[in-house]
PDB file of C-alpha atoms in Angstrom:
ATOM      1  CA  MET A   1      -0.011   0.004  -0.031  1.00  0.00           C
ATOM      2  CA  SER A   2       1.506   3.262  -0.979  1.00  0.00           C
ATOM      3  CA  HIS A   3       1.512   6.418   1.099  1.00  0.00           C
ATOM      4  CA  ASP A   4      -1.058   8.110  -1.185  1.00  0.00           C
ATOM      5  CA  SER A   5      -3.615   5.161  -1.058  1.00  0.00           C
ATOM      6  CA  ALA A   6      -3.512   5.393   2.762  1.00  0.00           C
ATOM      7  CA  ILE A   7      -4.431   9.092   2.759  1.00  0.00           C
ATOM      8  CA  ALA A   8      -7.392   8.339   0.487  1.00  0.00           C
ATOM      9  CA  HIS A   9      -8.581   5.349   2.699  1.00  0.00           C
ATOM     10  CA  PRO A  10     -12.298   5.906   3.643  1.00  0.00           C
ATOM     11  CA  GLY A  11     -11.670   4.851   7.222  1.00  0.00           C
ATOM     12  CA  LEU A  12      -9.129   7.644   7.658  1.00  0.00           C
ATOM     13  CA  THR A  13     -11.654  10.227   6.086  1.00  0.00           C
ATOM     14  CA  GLU A  14     -14.162   9.104   8.751  1.00  0.00           C
ATOM     15  CA  LEU A  15     -11.559   9.096  11.500  1.00  0.00           C
ATOM     16  CA  LEU A  16     -10.626  12.761  10.706  1.00  0.00           C
ATOM     17  CA  ALA A  17     -14.214  13.868  10.650  1.00  0.00           C
ATOM     18  CA  LYS A  18     -14.845  12.164  14.098  1.00  0.00           C
ATOM     19  CA  ALA A  19     -11.643  13.853  15.412  1.00  0.00           C
ATOM     20  CA  LYS A  20     -13.046  17.301  14.374  1.00  0.00           C
ATOM     21  CA  GLN A  21     -16.294  16.447  16.190  1.00  0.00           C
ATOM     22  CA  LEU A  22     -14.274  15.204  19.270  1.00  0.00           C
ATOM     23  CA  ASN A  23     -12.355  18.516  19.329  1.00  0.00           C
ATOM     24  CA  GLN A  24     -15.545  20.600  19.092  1.00  0.00           C
ATOM     25  CA  ALA A  25     -17.114  18.597  21.850  1.00  0.00           C
ATOM     26  CA  SER A  26     -14.068  18.963  24.127  1.00  0.00           C
ATOM     27  CA  ASP A  27     -13.995  22.816  23.466  1.00  0.00           C
ATOM     28  CA  HIS A  28     -17.667  22.833  24.685  1.00  0.00           C
ATOM     29  CA  VAL A  29     -16.812  20.721  27.700  1.00  0.00           C
ATOM     30  CA  ASN A  30     -13.803  23.232  28.473  1.00  0.00           C
ATOM     31  CA  ALA A  31     -16.156  26.256  28.157  1.00  0.00           C
ATOM     32  CA  ILE A  32     -18.533  24.710  30.600  1.00  0.00           C
ATOM     33  CA  LEU A  33     -15.743  24.081  33.154  1.00  0.00           C
ATOM     34  CA  LYS A  34     -14.113  27.512  32.690  1.00  0.00           C
ATOM     35  CA  ASP A  35     -17.578  29.221  33.272  1.00  0.00           C
ATOM     36  CA  LEU A  36     -18.139  27.107  36.421  1.00  0.00           C
ATOM     37  CA  GLU A  37     -14.644  27.764  37.673  1.00  0.00           C
ATOM     38  CA  ALA A  38     -15.086  31.639  37.018  1.00  0.00           C
ATOM     39  CA  LYS A  39     -18.327  31.528  39.003  1.00  0.00           C
ATOM     40  CA  LEU A  40     -16.915  29.692  41.915  1.00  0.00           C
ATOM     41  CA  SER A  41     -13.915  31.937  41.970  1.00  0.00           C
ATOM     42  CA  ALA A  42     -16.186  35.153  41.878  1.00  0.00           C
ATOM     43  CA  ALA A  43     -18.245  33.693  44.811  1.00  0.00           C
ATOM     44  CA  ASN A  44     -15.010  33.860  46.886  1.00  0.00           C
ATOM     45  CA  ILE A  45     -15.689  30.704  48.762  1.00  0.00           C
ATOM     46  CA  GLY A  46     -12.168  30.200  49.762  1.00  0.00           C
ATOM     47  CA  LEU A  47     -12.585  26.604  50.978  1.00  0.00           C
ATOM     48  CA  THR A  48     -10.880  23.566  49.673  1.00  0.00           C
ATOM     49  CA  PHE A  49     -13.198  20.715  48.749  1.00  0.00           C
ATOM     50  CA  TRP A  50     -12.427  17.194  47.439  1.00  0.00           C
ATOM     51  CA  PHE A  51     -15.306  15.082  46.149  1.00  0.00           C
ATOM     52  CA  GLU A  52     -13.900  11.743  47.302  1.00  0.00           C
ATOM     53  CA  SER A  53     -17.220   9.891  47.366  1.00  0.00           C
ATOM     54  CA  LYS A  54     -17.440   9.643  43.531  1.00  0.00           C
ATOM     55  CA  PRO A  55     -14.005   9.333  41.935  1.00  0.00           C
ATOM     56  CA  LEU A  56     -13.487  10.343  38.318  1.00  0.00           C
ATOM     57  CA  TYR A  57     -11.337   7.309  38.011  1.00  0.00           C
ATOM     58  CA  GLN A  58     -10.806   4.257  40.102  1.00  0.00           C
ATOM     59  CA  SER A  59      -8.055   1.682  39.264  1.00  0.00           C
ATOM     60  CA  ASP A  60      -8.296  -1.996  39.846  1.00  0.00           C
ATOM     61  CA  SER A  61      -6.633  -3.177  43.100  1.00  0.00           C
ATOM     62  CA  ARG A  62      -3.010  -4.349  42.734  1.00  0.00           C
ATOM     63  CA  GLY A  63      -1.253  -6.628  45.177  1.00  0.00           C
ATOM     64  CA  ASP A  64      -1.984  -9.762  47.125  1.00  0.00           C
ATOM     65  CA  LEU A  65      -5.097 -10.357  49.188  1.00  0.00           C
ATOM     66  CA  SER A  66      -3.586 -12.686  51.623  1.00  0.00           C
ATOM     67  CA  PRO A  67      -3.885 -11.969  55.281  1.00  0.00           C
ATOM     68  CA  SER A  68      -0.124 -10.920  55.630  1.00  0.00           C
ATOM     69  CA  SER A  69       0.148  -8.767  52.503  1.00  0.00           C
ATOM     70  CA  THR A  70      -1.137  -5.462  51.162  1.00  0.00           C
ATOM     71  CA  TYR A  71      -2.835  -4.252  48.152  1.00  0.00           C
ATOM     72  CA  GLU A  72      -3.437  -0.777  46.675  1.00  0.00           C
ATOM     73  CA  ASP A  73      -5.569   1.119  44.300  1.00  0.00           C
ATOM     74  CA  VAL A  74      -5.512   4.639  42.806  1.00  0.00           C
ATOM     75  CA  ALA A  75      -8.303   7.121  42.356  1.00  0.00           C
ATOM     76  CA  GLU A  76      -8.626  10.481  40.856  1.00  0.00           C
ATOM     77  CA  VAL A  77     -11.025  12.938  42.540  1.00  0.00           C
ATOM     78  CA  LEU A  78     -12.569  16.236  41.468  1.00  0.00           C
ATOM     79  CA  GLY A  79     -12.244  19.208  43.892  1.00  0.00           C
ATOM     80  CA  TYR A  80     -11.954  22.899  44.289  1.00  0.00           C
ATOM     81  CA  ALA A  81      -8.581  24.025  45.592  1.00  0.00           C
ATOM     82  CA  ARG A  82      -6.023  26.819  45.457  1.00  0.00           C
ATOM     83  CA  ILE A  83      -3.277  25.899  42.971  1.00  0.00           C
ATOM     84  CA  ASP A  84      -0.369  28.250  42.198  1.00  0.00           C
ATOM     85  CA  GLY A  85      -2.149  31.099  44.093  1.00  0.00           C
ATOM     86  CA  LYS A  86      -5.355  30.730  42.212  1.00  0.00           C
ATOM     87  CA  TRP A  87      -8.726  28.901  42.994  1.00  0.00           C
ATOM     88  CA  ASN A  88      -9.369  26.154  40.451  1.00  0.00           C
ATOM     89  CA  LEU A  89     -11.440  23.197  39.773  1.00  0.00           C
ATOM     90  CA  ALA A  90      -8.851  20.594  40.441  1.00  0.00           C
ATOM     91  CA  VAL A  91      -8.021  16.832  40.274  1.00  0.00           C
ATOM     92  CA  LYS A  92      -5.835  14.962  42.633  1.00  0.00           C
ATOM     93  CA  LYS A  93      -4.728  11.405  42.744  1.00  0.00           C
ATOM     94  CA  LEU A  94      -5.338   9.299  45.903  1.00  0.00           C
ATOM     95  CA  ARG A  95      -3.538   6.189  46.629  1.00  0.00           C
ATOM     96  CA  THR A  96      -5.136   3.814  49.035  1.00  0.00           C
ATOM     97  CA  VAL A  97      -3.183   0.993  50.692  1.00  0.00           C
ATOM     98  CA  HIS A  98      -5.250  -1.840  52.240  1.00  0.00           C
ATOM     99  CA  GLY A  99      -4.416  -4.647  54.525  1.00  0.00           C
ATOM    100  CA  PHE A 100      -5.437  -6.813  57.516  1.00  0.00           C
ATOM    101  CA  TYR A 101      -4.319  -5.806  61.034  1.00  0.00           C
ATOM    102  CA  GLU A 102      -1.909  -8.621  62.236  1.00  0.00           C
ATOM    103  CA  GLY A 103      -3.169 -10.871  59.465  1.00  0.00           C
ATOM    104  CA  GLN A 104      -6.695 -10.931  60.820  1.00  0.00           C
ATOM    105  CA  MET A 105      -9.104 -10.966  57.901  1.00  0.00           C
ATOM    106  CA  ASP A 106     -11.893  -9.686  60.077  1.00  0.00           C
ATOM    107  CA  CYS A 107      -9.685  -6.514  60.825  1.00  0.00           C
ATOM    108  CA  PRO A 108      -9.195  -4.716  57.505  1.00  0.00           C
ATOM    109  CA  TRP A 109      -7.446  -1.328  57.503  1.00  0.00           C
ATOM    110  CA  ALA A 110      -6.833   1.239  54.746  1.00  0.00           C
ATOM    111  CA  ASN A 111      -4.579   4.304  54.558  1.00  0.00           C
ATOM    112  CA  THR A 112      -5.214   6.921  51.840  1.00  0.00           C
ATOM    113  CA  PHE A 113      -2.870   9.622  50.918  1.00  0.00           C
ATOM    114  CA  ALA A 114      -2.309  12.005  48.053  1.00  0.00           C
ATOM    115  CA  ASP A 115      -0.251  10.599  45.259  1.00  0.00           C
ATOM    116  CA  GLY A 116       1.412  13.842  43.874  1.00  0.00           C
ATOM    117  CA  ASP A 117       0.284  17.394  43.879  1.00  0.00           C
ATOM    118  CA  PRO A 118      -3.206  18.475  42.700  1.00  0.00           C
ATOM    119  CA  MET A 119      -3.523  19.958  39.235  1.00  0.00           C
ATOM    120  CA  SER A 120      -5.959  22.198  37.522  1.00  0.00           C
ATOM    121  CA  LEU A 121      -8.835  20.288  35.967  1.00  0.00           C
ATOM    122  CA  LEU A 122      -8.488  22.451  32.799  1.00  0.00           C
ATOM    123  CA  LYS A 123      -5.027  21.156  32.450  1.00  0.00           C
ATOM    124  CA  ALA A 124      -6.015  17.441  32.937  1.00  0.00           C
ATOM    125  CA  PRO A 125      -6.449  14.953  30.140  1.00  0.00           C
ATOM    126  CA  ARG A 126      -9.634  15.045  27.977  1.00  0.00           C
ATOM    127  CA  GLU A 127     -10.947  11.926  29.610  1.00  0.00           C
ATOM    128  CA  THR A 128     -10.685  13.382  33.064  1.00  0.00           C
ATOM    129  CA  ARG A 129     -12.391  16.608  32.083  1.00  0.00           C
ATOM    130  CA  LEU A 130     -15.237  14.565  30.437  1.00  0.00           C
ATOM    131  CA  ALA A 131     -15.642  12.473  33.588  1.00  0.00           C
ATOM    132  CA  ALA A 132     -15.789  15.756  35.685  1.00  0.00           C
ATOM    133  CA  VAL A 133     -18.678  17.080  33.476  1.00  0.00           C
ATOM    134  CA  ARG A 134     -20.596  13.871  33.944  1.00  0.00           C
ATOM    135  CA  ILE A 135     -20.659  14.344  37.745  1.00  0.00           C
ATOM    136  CA  ILE A 136     -20.673  18.148  37.926  1.00  0.00           C
ATOM    137  CA  ASP A 137     -24.244  18.331  39.412  1.00  0.00           C
ATOM    138  CA  GLU A 138     -23.374  15.930  42.104  1.00  0.00           C
ATOM    139  CA  PHE A 139     -20.047  17.721  42.750  1.00  0.00           C
ATOM    140  CA  ILE A 140     -21.884  21.042  43.152  1.00  0.00           C
ATOM    141  CA  ALA A 141     -24.517  19.530  45.548  1.00  0.00           C
ATOM    142  CA  ALA A 142     -21.757  18.048  47.706  1.00  0.00           C
ATOM    143  CA  PHE A 143     -19.813  21.288  47.721  1.00  0.00           C
ATOM    144  CA  THR A 144     -22.888  23.178  48.573  1.00  0.00           C
ATOM    145  CA  ALA A 145     -23.516  20.803  51.550  1.00  0.00           C
ATOM    146  CA  MET A 146     -19.924  21.231  52.731  1.00  0.00           C
ATOM    147  CA  VAL A 147     -20.205  25.001  52.571  1.00  0.00           C
ATOM    148  CA  ASN A 148     -23.529  24.955  54.334  1.00  0.00           C
ATOM    149  CA  GLN A 149     -21.996  22.905  57.129  1.00  0.00           C
ATOM    150  CA  THR A 150     -19.088  25.333  57.362  1.00  0.00           C
ATOM    151  CA  VAL A 151     -21.562  28.289  57.633  1.00  0.00           C
ATOM    152  CA  GLY A 152     -23.374  26.562  60.434  1.00  0.00           C
ATOM    153  CA  GLU A 153     -20.195  25.852  62.315  1.00  0.00           C
ATOM    154  CA  LEU A 154     -19.008  29.551  61.883  1.00  0.00           C
ATOM    155  CA  GLU A 155     -22.427  30.784  63.124  1.00  0.00           C
ATOM    156  CA  ALA A 156     -22.285  28.414  66.058  1.00  0.00           C
ATOM    157  CA  ALA A 157     -18.731  29.368  66.869  1.00  0.00           C
ATOM    158  CA  SER A 158     -19.416  33.101  66.642  1.00  0.00           C
ATOM    159  CA  GLY A 159     -22.638  32.665  68.648  1.00  0.00           C
ATOM    160  CA  GLU A 160     -20.730  30.861  71.445  1.00  0.00           C
ATOM    161  CA  ILE A 161     -18.177  33.550  71.550  1.00  0.00           C
ATOM    162  CA  PHE A 162     -20.694  36.356  71.433  1.00  0.00           C
ATOM    163  CA  PHE A 163     -22.928  34.878  74.247  1.00  0.00           C
ATOM    164  CA  GLY A 164     -19.774  33.965  76.253  1.00  0.00           C
ATOM    165  CA  LYS A 165     -18.796  37.755  76.523  1.00  0.00           C
ATOM    166  CA  GLN A 166     -22.136  38.751  78.120  1.00  0.00           C
TER     167      GLN A 166
END
């Protein structure tokens, strides 16, 4: 097959057309995320939030499930955090190591820790941004609940201080 015949291949024509559609759809997703990020920034919330209950990505566990061994998995979670001095929709990787206390299968434990620094969602791979748009309504609801809880805690704390001085 010559180079010229590969270029004229009908499958390639379709692939290039689909690539154009993919890029247009990706631009639309980016616009949605940029708009949301701008609105959250303008609201001046100033609170870090990670939506860990619904990961954007969850790996299969790796390791051995025997009582004396550990196994681990990695997840990517959506959040809102200050990165490089600016509030962003963000993504961070979490690594969780699982095991059994002293080999007792009825005493499981898990330690979760950040696996690298968070990054701006808008700089994340396309698949990550698409996964974020799919759960954005749930993210906003959970973030709202966290802000609401923080407001209640601040009101209770200031009320305690105010009443304590009388």
